[in-house]
Each structure stands twice: as structure tokens, then as C-alpha cells.
C-alpha angles and dihedrals in degrees: 000000000000121000117266117264106248126217102222111237110250093020095106116096137170089247092064102057092168090060091046091052091046091051092049091050091049092050093046100045108020126105107268118215122184113226101172148325130265099229100192093059116110091223131033108293118174127196108224147165122228123200134187132164094344095316124111137181139169119248147165119249118196111185118210088228089067096054120113114224116253119208093213094047101048096153131064125357139284088240092055092050091049090056091044090055089053091050092051090047091052090049090057091055089227097107094217098153123058115247106287132181140176112236146143116271141167091294099036133267116354149138118284118194133179112256113243123209109219128222112232092202099070116101109205102146131035145158116243130196117234130018101291126080095218130222114321094018138092124212120242102172145282119305130195111242100180139274091054092300128131133197134189113261109216139176129208119273088237127154090219091057091045091057089048089052088056092049090050090052090052096048094037093235110203096189116042100156128169091251089060092065113093116187114186132214088248090061099254122131125215132187121211141181102055098158093119097054137105097045111163088229122068107268103149108158116168147141090227099086095122093106096042110148094005122125116269116246121256087247091055093047091052091049092048091051089053091049091052090056097046092044092055120107106289092016122138096244092045089056092050092050096046096084092042105046138033120259089249091054092050091048090050090051090053089049092051091052090048091049093050091050092046095051096034088210141102110261122257129218111275099204089233092100133024104276097210125051121237124265090025094207 
């Protein structure tokens, strides 16, 4: 028997929709085999392989049975919101979330997401001396670095991060940490861990505040207009989100898209909720 054809981690991009569809089919229908557990995850996260018709890939499987209840997310599941974030990402055409499906597995229903190999060469976050971010960087805020010293935490002035900041504003991501940014060797950037998104109340917590208050790009405005249409009653995205989110969460997502289009600007921290997740990385 010949060896399975592997889908290289990190090789899937929004520009290759055939590969995205193939990966989603593999994740949804392939034989899922648990290989180990990611021990530093706050909820059960299992490292797996998935195989179908001679193809194989590595993936993460997060069973609903392993989720810890959250007081501020009493409805739905982390797994459902992870899949919803993928569906919104795909609707933007930006391909910012790895292929993700909801399926049955060895420990019941859960989220299954393509594993992404990360490039160690990308510089997306840094600490800068002084009060200015410097060319090519955007300021986030001051960070304590020990012995009573502070430094300016900055993120790259990168179009890929800017798109992710727009996605986070749409899905109301409450946990955009540095460790949730996955740059690949091929130059693509993915965001992961969207289980605490889509709350009907404003809970945006992110490291990507560098564009706060700045005008949205023409590209972003066009994408948001498309999201508004497909999120409308009877729209394709609305139908995909219906089994994953509550009606109130879907309505709130529509309202966030409308608000972004009305203001034409990246959102700013409101002061009603901590603006930066902890720990930030």
C-alpha cells in the first residue's frame, strides 16, 4: 500500500479554494486518530491525524465534552464558535482561519481544525524602548518588563494583521493573544482559538489595537459590505451560522458589521472591558 498523500500544514490559503474545500472534506469525513494532548490548553485539545481516501493531515480536535463552562458565554459551545469564526473568515475571502469543521470524534462532537506549522522568522510583536513605535510598527501600550521598568509593546504594521483586526471586530473576539497568530513559511497568516467570540455584548480584547480609530481600508469596506449582504436574513452566511450561534449572537454580528460600515473606522477600546487579554502572549 502506498503512503498517504499528506496535505502540508500551512499550505492552505484563501487563494486555493480547491485545497480549502479538500481540507474541509478531509477534516469532516476522514478517520480521526488521537496522537496526543496539548497540555497547556485551557480546554481539552487533542493532537490528531485524519485520513481519507489515501490523504492524511494533522489536526486539532477539541471535543465539546472537554470544555469548561464560562459564565459570560452561557449559550452554545466553544467548538461551535470556532467553526463560526472560520465560516465568517471564509466569507471575507481572506482565509484568516484554518479550515475548521464540527464533527463527531473519539470523545463525541467537537471542533476539528487543520494543524498549521508556524514560521519562526516572522516578527509580529516586539518591545520597543521609548514612547514611539518606530517605522513599520504600531503601538499597543506599555508593558512591565521587570525591575520597575516598562517598554512599549508594539505589533507590526502588517496588512495581514490589519485584516485580522477587522475580522476580530466583526466576530467580537475576546481573546486575540500573540500566541494565537500563526505566520507560515509561505507568508500566510492565520488566527486561531476563537472559542470566546460572538458575544452579544462588546467584549473585544486584542493585541491588535494599532489601527484603533483609523479609517478602514477600501478593501475592508468592500469585504464588510459583502458580509452585510450574506449575513442578511436568508443569506448564505446567516444559514451557516444558524446552527452554531444563538439568534442574538447573529443579530449582534450584523450590528457590528453595520457599525463598522457606518463609522468607516477601526473600533477603539471603550473602557467598559479590559482592552488587552491576559496573558497577552
